[in-house]
Structures are given as C-alpha cells and as structure tokens.
Amino acid sequence: MLGHFDQRVKSCSVTPHYRALAVGVALVLLPLAGVQAKPPKAPDAWARCEPDELAREIVPASPNAPLPDEAPIQATADQAESSSTQSVLEGNVNLSRGDQRLRADRVTLERPANRAKVEGKFTYGDSRQALRGKRAEVDLNAETGWFKDADYYLPERNAQGSAEEVKLDRNKRQSRLEDATYSTCPRGQEDWELRAHKLTLSDETGRGTARDIVLAFWDTPVFYFPYLSFPITDARQSGFLFPRQGYDSETGIDLSVPYYWNIAPNRDMTLTPRLMSERGLLLGMQYRFLEPWHQGQIGIEYIPDDHRYDGDRGSFNIADRAAPLPNVYTDLRYEYVSDDGYIRDLSNELDFLTVNYLERHLDARYYGDWWQALARVQGYQILNPSLFALSGKPYQRLPQLLFQGAWPPSSNGLNYQLYGEMVHFQQTDMVTGTRLDLWPTANWTLERSWGYLKPQAGFRYTGYKLDNTESGANDAPSRTAPIASIDGGLIFEKSLQADWLGVAAGTHTLEPRLFYLYVPYRDQDDIPIFDSAPMDRDHDWLFRQNRFTGADRLGDANQLTVALTTRAIDGASGRERLRASIGQIQYFEDRRVTLNPGDPPDTAANSGMIAQGQLNLSSRWTMQGGVQLEPDNSDVLRTALDLRYYANPRQLVNVSYLMDRDQPGLDLDDQIEAVDVSLLWPLSSQWRIMGRWNHALNIERNLETLAGLEYEDCCWAVRAVARQYRSSPVEVESQTAFYVELELKGLTRLGTGLETLLQSSILGYQTLRY
C-alpha cells in the first residue's frame, strides 16, 4: 500500500494503477467532441455573448503539443491511497494529459472490475469542449462511460446545453444522451433551445439522430420533430436541409424544401421542390462534381403549369472547367430558359450571370512561355430585346481563334508582339462571314525613376469573307493601316507635411503625361458591323489606340492627349489618400471613320475635358467621382459621384449620383440621371435599420425602394424587409415583396432569398457566419 499523502502530489509520474485510472477517465470523455459542428468563419460574431461559466475550463490548444494518446499522464491530489482492491485519489483531484484536464473531488478505481468512479462534482475540459457533472462511472475494460446530470460547452459554436444522462462507448465510437438540450444563448437565459428526449451521436458514421425534438422560444414549444438525422462532422451527409420560405406579390407564399444527396466525396446533388401559391409546384435540381482535372455543376428547373404564365416553364445551365493537359484549360458554360421573363418571375437559385441575356460558350486555352492561344465557340439567348434595339442582336462566334504573343526583348532593346484573330460570325437573317485580324507591333521602352518614354509602331490587317450580302456588294473587303504612338510621362515628387489630408508625412506627386497617336484614314463603309461599337469614354479612353471596340472599325487618328495626375501618398502605410487625374485629347484632323456609313464625321477640335478622382478621407470615408465635358467644354456630358462610409459589415452608407447624356440614340436634350442611396445603420446595440432608394430622376420613377428592420441578440436575429421594385426603368407597374428571416445562430436560418437580395441592393452588405 502506498503511503498516505498529506500534501498535494505535484505533477509526478504515477503508478500503473493511477495511470490506468487517469487514462480511462480522461479519454473516455473525448467522444463528446462529436456534438460540435463546423468551426465558425467569423469568431467575432459571438462578441455580444458573455463567456459561459464553463469557458474557463477550456484548455488553449498548442500546435506543438503531442496527441493525447502519446502525452504523459500527470496527476495531483490532496490524498492518494492504493490497495489490492482499489485505488483512490481524493481532494482537489487533477488529472491531465496533453490538452485534457479533469478536476474532481474523488476518483476511485475498483481494481477487480477495472471500473473507475468519479464521486461528487467533476469538470472536464480540452481545447474543443468543457463538461461538468455530478457523477460518473467508467469501465476501463469495455471503454464505456456513464455520466449523470452533465452540462457541456462548445466554444467554437458558443453552444451550451445539458443532458440528464450521457453514455459513451469508445469501441463503438458512440454517445447517447437522454433529455438533452442545445442552445447558443447564455446558460439560464435561453431565448431559444432545442430539446431532445433521446440523442445519439456516432463518430463512426459521422451522423447524429434525435427523437422527440422540440424547438422552444422563450420556453414555449413552437416546432416539434418526431425524428431528425443530422451530420456531426465536416463531412457532407445526405438529408433534408432546413426549409426556405418567403412571400412575393407575384409568387405568393413561397416554400422550398431542399434535399441534399451526398453521392460520393466528389459528387453531390440537391433536389428542391418549391411550392408557390400563385404559380404552382416547381422542381429544381443542382448536381456538382469535382475531379482532379475538372469541376462543374448542372442545374435544372421545371414547373409543369405556371398559373400566372398559363403553361410550363423551365431552365437549364451547365458549367465545367477543366485542365485536361499541361498548360491547356477549358471552360464550358451553357444557359437556357424557356422564356424571356423566367429569371425575373421566378427569382431562381441557379447561377445565371445576367437577366438581359444568357451566354453559351466553350473555350480552350493554351499558355506557352511567351504566347497564348484561345479557341472558342460562343452564342447567346436574348432575354431583353430592347437592350439591343439600336446595336442589333450579338453575333454567334462559330468558332473564334485568338493568338497573342510577346517575344523576349531583342539585343537592341526592341519588344515584339503579335495579336491575331480569326472568327466566323453567324446570325439569322443578317450578313455573316469570316474575319481575319492580324496586328504585329514593335516597341521600345525607356524607364527611369523620374519618368518614361514608350514609342510603338504596328501594322494592322483585317480581311473578310462575307455571306448573305446585298447584290453587288463587296463580299471580300479588307483594310490595312499602320498605327504609331508615343507615350511619355514625368514624375515630380515632394515631401508632404504631416496632417495634410490626414497624411502623416508622406509624398505628393505631379505626373504629366503626353500620348500621341497616328492612324491614317481608311474607307470602311463596305465592312459590316459584327462586334464593334464606340468605346465607353473615361480617363483610360484618352490613351486607347482605337476609339472603337472590336475589329470592324479602326478609327483614324492624328491626336495628342495631354493629361495630369496627382497623388498624395501616406508615408507610413504607403496608402494613396488622394488620386486625381484630368486630361483631354487635342485633334489635329477630323475623324472621318464612323460606326455607320453615312454618319457625319466628328469635327470637334478636342474630346472635352475628362477628370476623375478618389479621396480617402479616413479608413471609413471614401469619395470618388468623375466628370466629362462636351468637346467645347461648355456643358457637362457625364458626371458621377460616390460617397461611401464603411465602419464594418453592419454599419455603412452609400450615396451615388449619375448623370449621363453620352448614350447611343439619345439626343443631347435626353439623359440618364439617377440617384442611389443605401444604408445599414445601428439604432442601438441590437436594433438596425436597412434601406435603399434607387430613383431615376429623368423619368421620375423609383427603380427600387427597400426598407427593413433587424434585431440581433447574442444567439438569434430577425430581419423584416419590404421591397417595391421594377425589373427595368421601362416598366410602369412596380412589384412588391415582403421578406422575413429568423436566424438561430449556430443552428440555421428560416427564410429565403433575403441574404442575396441585401447583398445585391446594399453595397458592402455581408452576412456574418456562425
């Protein structure tokens, strides 16, 4: 018999009997980790919550600590006794191994049965959980445990709960809890709580099952589930997801019940029946796959009888990206809807890029050391024909071949590039044909700390083979032209005094720049318009080598751009506090090349002043804007202003104004003028308001009006939003929608579509993840 200890045992090595006792009691608790869910993506989301009373039992994880099974056992106690029938640790018992800690009043090991008993109160903690109870028994041979009146705490989910009885089986890797609870609210102040009569957690299958589940609010049961199966690990599991519900004036009551099917570790499918009281039943499917060399997804939706549409409707899309060979990449996207209003009416969850048109393409790219190539087939489904009323429907490219090469600099410092394209354009009842575009260039660069000089010369050939032309028209037009430019700039710097624009001693620059461009005139009236359009004008447009997009038009030019940029740079952080640019093109000849034959040439002497800038007033306030004047600088042609305040994802303001008279097809007396204001602002620590007002001033019509209120507590939040909107400015009648979302932090969200809506309506809005 070991001697009686009157003093506490200090981190000593223990006898085999005590070692078995410590190992059994400490490690048999570990399966409780199965109740934890995924680690949170936003740990600060629980900042509102006070630490749980078991939080002090959590042992900080050490990245260099050995695994519990490999760590030595350490024990301390006021008294230790051992005999042939039992071993006892009594009084402030502390057992530890690795990051596991067990504290108890008395621990007894019954030697013949090899059973350990923890008598009186005990607490257990590691890096992932904490547990306390009033009584425990552990069978070291069977590796099972029994715990009475247990409370637990999971810090990574800020979750806590209790169980009247817990049974653990390490061999079966299974835990059973009776009369268990779960909540992320403060202990004793559970605004919401999940209660289960029987709860089984299996580490072997990675799933948990619960029977007789009740979801209670303020101690009042509101939902009852007789049976529920759910995953308890990061591994994906098949099963029903939480329903999504909402209301819209066009769809009525909207209820979706998704079912997730985990087909394989690299493949899954979500089946979603969606019941809309005003439209009917829609069936949706999304299939995803991930292989070592390619990944993608397929989405399908079908409603056999839309009551408002009076017929069946559906959609389909597929996306696939692959790397089948070294340096070879492919990208497939195909989108289809049954009618022009499908996306607008049904607000589907499929991944469409825009509501105006759907794109279909298959790309194959190759990247070499100094060159790259692309082969593409591309087409569109037009959903908003009015958008293309002036320019016409976009052509299909069947196929398109692109080549870009940039050779290493030669010994004389010259750089050589080559751009080449061959594409066949196809469109119903229009001129079609094949276009070849070749553009070799050579340039030389001189760069110094005080400035740079970049002369460039090139030659561009564009030839066509046309079909469906008018009688007598040239079916093989071509165009050749040299292109020469010189780009040069200087950089002047001076030191800034502290506190100028909030800059703590930095640098102020003045950067004048000249850009001369020469392209001789070529008659291009016999060349059709496949993909060319006037380029949108901004500060970068001042330095473009062609004022048209695409290759069907090459603008003649004899012009000089004069521009000036100034910057204020913070010396400590290197951050730009101010950046402002102003510039103008001076034309030495009229621009005779026009987009459409018969249009008059542009005879203005200059482009009009173009200015833009950004001012970072502080880490929270940013202002940016631009202005474009008419060629005689007598009137404003376009202006935009953005003012943004961003303190955090839950406190922000956006104010924008746009006036644009430089739109194709608009007279100078017509204009686009709009104001857009959005905000998310706290009224108190728990209440926030959210809203957006997007108004077209030129037609006095609201495009979107959104107002909402949010209440957020430690463990739950509720949001209510009302929205009146038009899908396009030409719509006279507006639509109305109402959204309500209840979020139980650490469990689920009840509602549909609100997160996506707020992210698209309020710039900078983010939903915290738990």
GROMACS .gro file of N, CA, C and O in nm, residues 154-246:
model
  372
  154LEU      N    1  -1.940   2.421  -2.593
  154LEU     CA    2  -1.861   2.408  -2.715
  154LEU      C    3  -1.820   2.548  -2.759
  154LEU      O    4  -1.901   2.622  -2.815
  155PRO      N    5  -1.697   2.589  -2.735
  155PRO     CA    6  -1.659   2.730  -2.759
  155PRO      C    7  -1.662   2.769  -2.906
  155PRO      O    8  -1.690   2.884  -2.938
  156GLU      N    9  -1.631   2.677  -2.996
  156GLU     CA   10  -1.624   2.714  -3.137
  156GLU      C   11  -1.761   2.748  -3.194
  156GLU      O   12  -1.770   2.814  -3.297
  157ARG      N   13  -1.867   2.704  -3.130
  157ARG     CA   14  -2.002   2.740  -3.172
  157ARG      C   15  -2.072   2.824  -3.065
  157ARG      O   16  -2.188   2.858  -3.081
  158ASN      N   17  -2.001   2.856  -2.958
  158ASN     CA   18  -2.061   2.927  -2.845
  158ASN      C   19  -2.188   2.855  -2.799
  158ASN      O   20  -2.287   2.918  -2.761
  159ALA      N   21  -2.186   2.723  -2.806
  159ALA     CA   22  -2.304   2.643  -2.775
  159ALA      C   23  -2.291   2.581  -2.637
  159ALA      O   24  -2.182   2.547  -2.592
  160GLN      N   25  -2.405   2.567  -2.572
  160GLN     CA   26  -2.409   2.505  -2.441
  160GLN      C   27  -2.537   2.424  -2.429
  160GLN      O   28  -2.631   2.442  -2.505
  161GLY      N   29  -2.536   2.334  -2.335
  161GLY     CA   30  -2.653   2.253  -2.313
  161GLY      C   31  -2.634   2.161  -2.196
  161GLY      O   32  -2.535   2.170  -2.121
  162SER      N   33  -2.728   2.069  -2.182
  162SER     CA   34  -2.721   1.975  -2.070
  162SER      C   35  -2.785   1.844  -2.111
  162SER      O   36  -2.851   1.835  -2.215
  163ALA      N   37  -2.761   1.743  -2.032
  163ALA     CA   38  -2.823   1.612  -2.053
  163ALA      C   39  -2.842   1.547  -1.917
  163ALA      O   40  -2.754   1.554  -1.831
  164GLU      N   41  -2.957   1.487  -1.900
  164GLU     CA   42  -2.982   1.418  -1.773
  164GLU      C   43  -2.891   1.298  -1.758
  164GLU      O   44  -2.846   1.266  -1.647
  165GLU      N   45  -2.860   1.235  -1.872
  165GLU     CA   46  -2.774   1.118  -1.866
  165GLU      C   47  -2.697   1.107  -1.996
  165GLU      O   48  -2.751   1.131  -2.104
  166VAL      N   49  -2.566   1.072  -1.985
  166VAL     CA   50  -2.480   1.055  -2.101
  166VAL      C   51  -2.413   0.920  -2.091
  166VAL      O   52  -2.355   0.885  -1.988
  167LYS      N   53  -2.418   0.844  -2.203
  167LYS     CA   54  -2.350   0.715  -2.211
  167LYS      C   55  -2.254   0.717  -2.329
  167LYS      O   56  -2.295   0.750  -2.441
  168LEU      N   57  -2.128   0.683  -2.304
  168LEU     CA   58  -2.026   0.684  -2.407
  168LEU      C   59  -1.970   0.544  -2.427
  168LEU      O   60  -1.952   0.469  -2.331
  169ASP      N   61  -1.943   0.509  -2.552
  169ASP     CA   62  -1.882   0.381  -2.587
  169ASP      C   63  -1.771   0.408  -2.687
  169ASP      O   64  -1.797   0.436  -2.804
  170ARG      N   65  -1.644   0.401  -2.640
  170ARG     CA   66  -1.532   0.433  -2.728
  170ARG      C   67  -1.512   0.327  -2.835
  170ARG      O   68  -1.467   0.357  -2.945
  171ASN      N   69  -1.543   0.202  -2.806
  171ASN     CA   70  -1.527   0.097  -2.907
  171ASN      C   71  -1.625   0.118  -3.023
  171ASN      O   72  -1.589   0.103  -3.140
  172LYS      N   73  -1.746   0.151  -2.991
  172LYS     CA   74  -1.846   0.177  -3.094
  172LYS      C   75  -1.840   0.321  -3.144
  172LYS      O   76  -1.911   0.356  -3.239
  173ARG      N   77  -1.755   0.403  -3.079
  173ARG     CA   78  -1.742   0.545  -3.113
  173ARG      C   79  -1.880   0.610  -3.116
  173ARG      O   80  -1.919   0.676  -3.211
  174GLN      N   81  -1.952   0.591  -3.005
  174GLN     CA   82  -2.090   0.635  -3.000
  174GLN      C   83  -2.120   0.700  -2.866
  174GLN      O   84  -2.065   0.661  -2.762
  175SER      N   85  -2.205   0.804  -2.870
  175SER     CA   86  -2.250   0.872  -2.749
  175SER      C   87  -2.403   0.875  -2.749
  175SER      O   88  -2.465   0.901  -2.852
  176ARG      N   89  -2.461   0.850  -2.632
  176ARG     CA   90  -2.605   0.856  -2.618
  176ARG      C   91  -2.640   0.954  -2.506
  176ARG      O   92  -2.586   0.944  -2.396
  177LEU      N   93  -2.730   1.045  -2.535
  177LEU     CA   94  -2.773   1.144  -2.439
  177LEU      C   95  -2.924   1.135  -2.423
  177LEU      O   96  -2.997   1.115  -2.521
  178GLU      N   97  -2.970   1.150  -2.304
  178GLU     CA   98  -3.113   1.148  -2.275
  178GLU      C   99  -3.154   1.282  -2.216
  178GLU      O  100  -3.082   1.340  -2.133
  179ASP      N  101  -3.270   1.330  -2.260
  179ASP     CA  102  -3.323   1.459  -2.216
  179ASP      C  103  -3.216   1.567  -2.229
  179ASP      O  104  -3.178   1.634  -2.132
  180ALA      N  105  -3.167   1.581  -2.356
  180ALA     CA  106  -3.058   1.674  -2.384
  180ALA      C  107  -3.111   1.806  -2.439
  180ALA      O  108  -3.221   1.812  -2.498
  181THR      N  109  -3.035   1.912  -2.421
  181THR     CA  110  -3.069   2.044  -2.474
  181THR      C  111  -2.949   2.100  -2.551
  181THR      O  112  -2.834   2.059  -2.528
  182TYR      N  113  -2.978   2.196  -2.640
  182TYR     CA  114  -2.873   2.264  -2.718
  182TYR      C  115  -2.919   2.407  -2.743
  182TYR      O  116  -3.034   2.431  -2.783
  183SER      N  117  -2.829   2.503  -2.721
  183SER     CA  118  -2.859   2.643  -2.748
  183SER      C  119  -2.728   2.720  -2.757
  183SER      O  120  -2.626   2.679  -2.700
  184THR      N  121  -2.732   2.831  -2.829
  184THR     CA  122  -2.617   2.922  -2.831
  184THR      C  123  -2.645   3.046  -2.747
  184THR      O  124  -2.566   3.140  -2.748
  185CYS      N  125  -2.756   3.047  -2.676
  185CYS     CA  126  -2.788   3.157  -2.586
  185CYS      C  127  -2.715   3.138  -2.453
  185CYS      O  128  -2.668   3.029  -2.421
  186PRO      N  129  -2.706   3.244  -2.373
  186PRO     CA  130  -2.642   3.230  -2.242
  186PRO      C  131  -2.713   3.126  -2.157
  186PRO      O  132  -2.836   3.114  -2.159
  187ARG      N  133  -2.635   3.053  -2.081
  187ARG     CA  134  -2.691   2.949  -1.995
  187ARG      C  135  -2.785   3.011  -1.892
  187ARG      O  136  -2.752   3.108  -1.825
  188GLY      N  137  -2.904   2.955  -1.884
  188GLY     CA  138  -3.005   3.007  -1.793
  188GLY      C  139  -3.089   3.118  -1.853
  188GLY      O  140  -3.187   3.161  -1.792
  189GLN      N  141  -3.051   3.167  -1.974
  189GLN     CA  142  -3.127   3.273  -2.042
  189GLN      C  143  -3.154   3.231  -2.186
  189GLN      O  144  -3.135   3.307  -2.280
  190GLU      N  145  -3.198   3.109  -2.206
  190GLU     CA  146  -3.216   3.052  -2.339
  190GLU      C  147  -3.341   3.109  -2.405
  190GLU      O  148  -3.453   3.063  -2.377
  191ASP      N  149  -3.321   3.210  -2.493
  191ASP     CA  150  -3.434   3.260  -2.571
  191ASP      C  151  -3.486   3.153  -2.666
  191ASP      O  152  -3.606   3.145  -2.693
  192TRP      N  153  -3.395   3.072  -2.719
  192TRP     CA  154  -3.437   2.956  -2.797
  192TRP      C  155  -3.355   2.835  -2.751
  192TRP      O  156  -3.242   2.849  -2.705
  193GLU      N  157  -3.413   2.718  -2.766
  193GLU     CA  158  -3.346   2.597  -2.719
  193GLU      C  159  -3.401   2.476  -2.794
  193GLU      O  160  -3.521   2.466  -2.818
  194LEU      N  161  -3.311   2.389  -2.834
  194LEU     CA  162  -3.350   2.259  -2.889
  194LEU      C  163  -3.351   2.156  -2.777
  194LEU      O  164  -3.255   2.148  -2.699
  195ARG      N  165  -3.458   2.080  -2.770
  195ARG     CA  166  -3.468   1.976  -2.668
  195ARG      C  167  -3.495   1.843  -2.735
  195ARG      O  168  -3.579   1.833  -2.824
  196ALA      N  169  -3.423   1.740  -2.692
  196ALA     CA  170  -3.440   1.607  -2.749
  196ALA      C  171  -3.452   1.505  -2.636
  196ALA      O  172  -3.373   1.507  -2.541
  197HIS      N  173  -3.550   1.417  -2.651
  197HIS     CA  174  -3.567   1.313  -2.549
  197HIS      C  175  -3.453   1.212  -2.557
  197HIS      O  176  -3.397   1.172  -2.454
  198LYS      N  177  -3.415   1.173  -2.679
  198LYS     CA  178  -3.302   1.081  -2.697
  198LYS      C  179  -3.216   1.132  -2.811
  198LYS      O  180  -3.266   1.167  -2.918
  199LEU      N  181  -3.086   1.135  -2.789
  199LEU     CA  182  -2.990   1.185  -2.886
  199LEU      C  183  -2.874   1.088  -2.896
  199LEU      O  184  -2.815   1.050  -2.793
  200THR      N  185  -2.844   1.043  -3.018
  200THR     CA  186  -2.734   0.950  -3.042
  200THR      C  187  -2.636   1.013  -3.139
  200THR      O  188  -2.675   1.059  -3.247
  201LEU      N  189  -2.507   1.013  -3.102
  201LEU     CA  190  -2.400   1.068  -3.185
  201LEU      C  191  -2.302   0.958  -3.217
  201LEU      O  192  -2.248   0.894  -3.127
  202SER      N  193  -2.280   0.934  -3.348
  202SER     CA  194  -2.191   0.826  -3.392
  202SER      C  195  -2.073   0.885  -3.467
  202SER      O  196  -2.090   0.940  -3.577
  203ASP      N  197  -1.953   0.876  -3.409
  203ASP     CA  198  -1.833   0.921  -3.479
  203ASP      C  199  -1.802   0.829  -3.597
  203ASP      O  200  -1.740   0.871  -3.694
  204GLU      N  201  -1.844   0.705  -3.589
  204GLU     CA  202  -1.814   0.609  -3.696
  204GLU      C  203  -1.888   0.645  -3.824
  204GLU      O  204  -1.831   0.641  -3.934
  205THR      N  205  -2.015   0.682  -3.813
  205THR     CA  206  -2.093   0.720  -3.931
  205THR      C  207  -2.090   0.869  -3.958
  205THR      O  208  -2.127   0.913  -4.067
  206GLY      N  209  -2.047   0.946  -3.858
  206GLY     CA  210  -2.044   1.090  -3.875
  206GLY      C  211  -2.182   1.154  -3.870
  206GLY      O  212  -2.200   1.265  -3.917
  207ARG      N  213  -2.278   1.084  -3.810
  207ARG     CA  214  -2.415   1.136  -3.804
  207ARG      C  215  -2.470   1.126  -3.663
  207ARG      O  216  -2.423   1.046  -3.580
  208GLY      N  217  -2.569   1.209  -3.641
  208GLY     CA  218  -2.643   1.203  -3.516
  208GLY      C  219  -2.790   1.183  -3.546
  208GLY      O  220  -2.841   1.223  -3.652
  209THR      N  221  -2.861   1.120  -3.454
  209THR     CA  222  -3.005   1.103  -3.466
  209THR      C  223  -3.069   1.151  -3.336
  209THR      O  224  -3.013   1.135  -3.228
  210ALA      N  225  -3.186   1.209  -3.350
  210ALA     CA  226  -3.258   1.260  -3.233
  210ALA      C  227  -3.405   1.225  -3.247
  210ALA      O  228  -3.460   1.222  -3.356
  211ARG      N  229  -3.466   1.200  -3.132
  211ARG     CA  230  -3.609   1.166  -3.130
  211ARG      C  231  -3.681   1.261  -3.035
  211ARG      O  232  -3.627   1.304  -2.934
  212ASP      N  233  -3.804   1.290  -3.076
  212ASP     CA  234  -3.889   1.379  -2.995
  212ASP      C  235  -3.819   1.512  -2.971
  212ASP      O  236  -3.786   1.550  -2.858
  213ILE      N  237  -3.797   1.584  -3.081
  213ILE     CA  238  -3.724   1.711  -3.075
  213ILE      C  239  -3.825   1.825  -3.069
  213ILE      O  240  -3.923   1.829  -3.143
  214VAL      N  241  -3.796   1.921  -2.984
  214VAL     CA  242  -3.879   2.039  -2.969
  214VAL      C  243  -3.790   2.162  -2.982
  214VAL      O  244  -3.683   2.169  -2.920
  215LEU      N  245  -3.831   2.257  -3.065
  215LEU     CA  246  -3.767   2.387  -3.072
  215LEU      C  247  -3.853   2.485  -2.993
  215LEU      O  248  -3.970   2.507  -3.026
  216ALA      N  249  -3.795   2.540  -2.887
  216ALA     CA  250  -3.870   2.626  -2.796
  216ALA      C  251  -3.818   2.769  -2.804
  216ALA      O  252  -3.697   2.793  -2.812
  217PHE      N  253  -3.910   2.865  -2.805
  217PHE     CA  254  -3.879   3.006  -2.793
  217PHE      C  255  -3.936   3.057  -2.662
  217PHE      O  256  -4.057   3.041  -2.636
  218TRP      N  257  -3.850   3.122  -2.584
  218TRP     CA  258  -3.892   3.175  -2.455
  218TRP      C  259  -3.971   3.068  -2.376
  218TRP      O  260  -4.077   3.095  -2.321
  219ASP      N  261  -3.913   2.950  -2.379
  219ASP     CA  262  -3.965   2.836  -2.303
  219ASP      C  263  -4.101   2.787  -2.354
  219ASP      O  264  -4.169   2.710  -2.286
  220THR      N  265  -4.138   2.832  -2.475
  220THR     CA  266  -4.265   2.788  -2.534
  220THR      C  267  -4.237   2.704  -2.658
  220THR      O  268  -4.173   2.752  -2.752
  221PRO      N  269  -4.279   2.578  -2.662
  221PRO     CA  270  -4.254   2.495  -2.781
  221PRO      C  271  -4.324   2.552  -2.903
  221PRO      O  272  -4.443   2.587  -2.897
  222VAL      N  273  -4.252   2.563  -3.015
  222VAL     CA  274  -4.312   2.616  -3.138
  222VAL      C  275  -4.299   2.518  -3.254
  222VAL      O  276  -4.379   2.525  -3.348
  223PHE      N  277  -4.201   2.428  -3.252
  223PHE     CA  278  -4.187   2.326  -3.355
  223PHE      C  279  -4.160   2.192  -3.288
  223PHE      O  280  -4.090   2.185  -3.185
  224TYR      N  281  -4.216   2.088  -3.349
  224TYR     CA  282  -4.193   1.952  -3.299
  224TYR      C  283  -4.151   1.863  -3.415
  224TYR      O  284  -4.212   1.865  -3.522
  225PHE      N  285  -4.044   1.787  -3.394
  225PHE     CA  286  -3.997   1.690  -3.493
  225PHE      C  287  -3.989   1.555  -3.426
  225PHE      O  288  -3.915   1.537  -3.328
  226PRO      N  289  -4.061   1.456  -3.475
  226PRO     CA  290  -4.053   1.324  -3.411
  226PRO      C  291  -3.918   1.258  -3.430
  226PRO      O  292  -3.874   1.179  -3.345
  227TYR      N  293  -3.851   1.289  -3.542
  227TYR     CA  294  -3.721   1.224  -3.568
  227TYR      C  295  -3.639   1.317  -3.656
  227TYR      O  296  -3.691   1.385  -3.746
  228LEU      N  297  -3.508   1.320  -3.631
  228LEU     CA  298  -3.419   1.404  -3.710
  228LEU      C  299  -3.283   1.336  -3.718
  228LEU      O  300  -3.230   1.287  -3.617
  229SER      N  301  -3.228   1.330  -3.839
  229SER     CA  302  -3.093   1.279  -3.862
  229SER      C  303  -3.009   1.394  -3.916
  229SER      O  304  -3.052   1.468  -4.006
  230PHE      N  305  -2.887   1.411  -3.864
  230PHE     CA  306  -2.807   1.527  -3.899
  230PHE      C  307  -2.659   1.491  -3.891
  230PHE      O  308  -2.618   1.400  -3.819
  231PRO      N  309  -2.572   1.560  -3.968
  231PRO     CA  310  -2.428   1.534  -3.962
  231PRO      C  311  -2.368   1.599  -3.839
  231PRO      O  312  -2.413   1.702  -3.791
  232ILE      N  313  -2.262   1.539  -3.786
  232ILE     CA  314  -2.193   1.594  -3.669
  232ILE      C  315  -2.046   1.621  -3.700
  232ILE      O  316  -1.969   1.656  -3.610
  233THR      N  317  -2.006   1.605  -3.826
  233THR     CA  318  -1.869   1.633  -3.866
  233THR      C  319  -1.872   1.725  -3.987
  233THR      O  320  -1.978   1.758  -4.041
  234ASP      N  321  -1.754   1.766  -4.032
  234ASP     CA  322  -1.744   1.848  -4.151
  234ASP      C  323  -1.779   1.770  -4.277
  234ASP      O  324  -1.802   1.829  -4.381
  235ALA      N  325  -1.779   1.638  -4.269
  235ALA     CA  326  -1.811   1.557  -4.386
  235ALA      C  327  -1.956   1.579  -4.428
  235ALA      O  328  -2.046   1.592  -4.344
  236ARG      N  329  -1.977   1.586  -4.560
  236ARG     CA  330  -2.112   1.608  -4.611
  236ARG      C  331  -2.197   1.483  -4.591
  236ARG      O  332  -2.148   1.371  -4.604
  237GLN      N  333  -2.324   1.505  -4.560
  237GLN     CA  334  -2.416   1.396  -4.534
  237GLN      C  335  -2.546   1.419  -4.609
  237GLN      O  336  -2.591   1.532  -4.624
  238SER      N  337  -2.607   1.311  -4.656
  238SER     CA  338  -2.737   1.321  -4.721
  238SER      C  339  -2.844   1.352  -4.620
  238SER      O  340  -2.836   1.311  -4.503
  239GLY      N  341  -2.947   1.424  -4.664
  239GLY     CA  342  -3.059   1.454  -4.575
  239GLY      C  343  -3.128   1.582  -4.617
  239GLY      O  344  -3.083   1.656  -4.703
  240PHE      N  345  -3.242   1.609  -4.554
  240PHE     CA  346  -3.318   1.730  -4.580
  240PHE      C  347  -3.248   1.850  -4.518
  240PHE      O  348  -3.199   1.843  -4.405
  241LEU      N  349  -3.243   1.959  -4.593
  241LEU     CA  350  -3.194   2.085  -4.540
  241LEU      C  351  -3.313   2.163  -4.484
  241LEU      O  352  -3.429   2.128  -4.508
  242PHE      N  353  -3.282   2.267  -4.407
  242PHE     CA  354  -3.392   2.344  -4.348
  242PHE      C  355  -3.474   2.410  -4.458
  242PHE      O  356  -3.419   2.461  -4.556
  243PRO      N  357  -3.605   2.410  -4.446
  243PRO     CA  358  -3.691   2.472  -4.547
  243PRO      C  359  -3.664   2.621  -4.560
  243PRO      O  360  -3.616   2.687  -4.468
  244ARG      N  361  -3.695   2.675  -4.678
  244ARG     CA  362  -3.687   2.819  -4.704
  244ARG      C  363  -3.827   2.867  -4.741
  244ARG      O  364  -3.895   2.803  -4.821
  245GLN      N  365  -3.866   2.979  -4.685
  245GLN     CA  366  -3.999   3.031  -4.713
  245GLN      C  367  -3.995   3.182  -4.728
  245GLN      O  368  -3.905   3.248  -4.678
  246GLY      N  369  -4.092   3.235  -4.801
  246GLY     CA  370  -4.100   3.379  -4.823
  246GLY      C  371  -4.233   3.414  -4.887
  246GLY      O  372  -4.321   3.328  -4.905
   0.00000   0.00000   0.00000
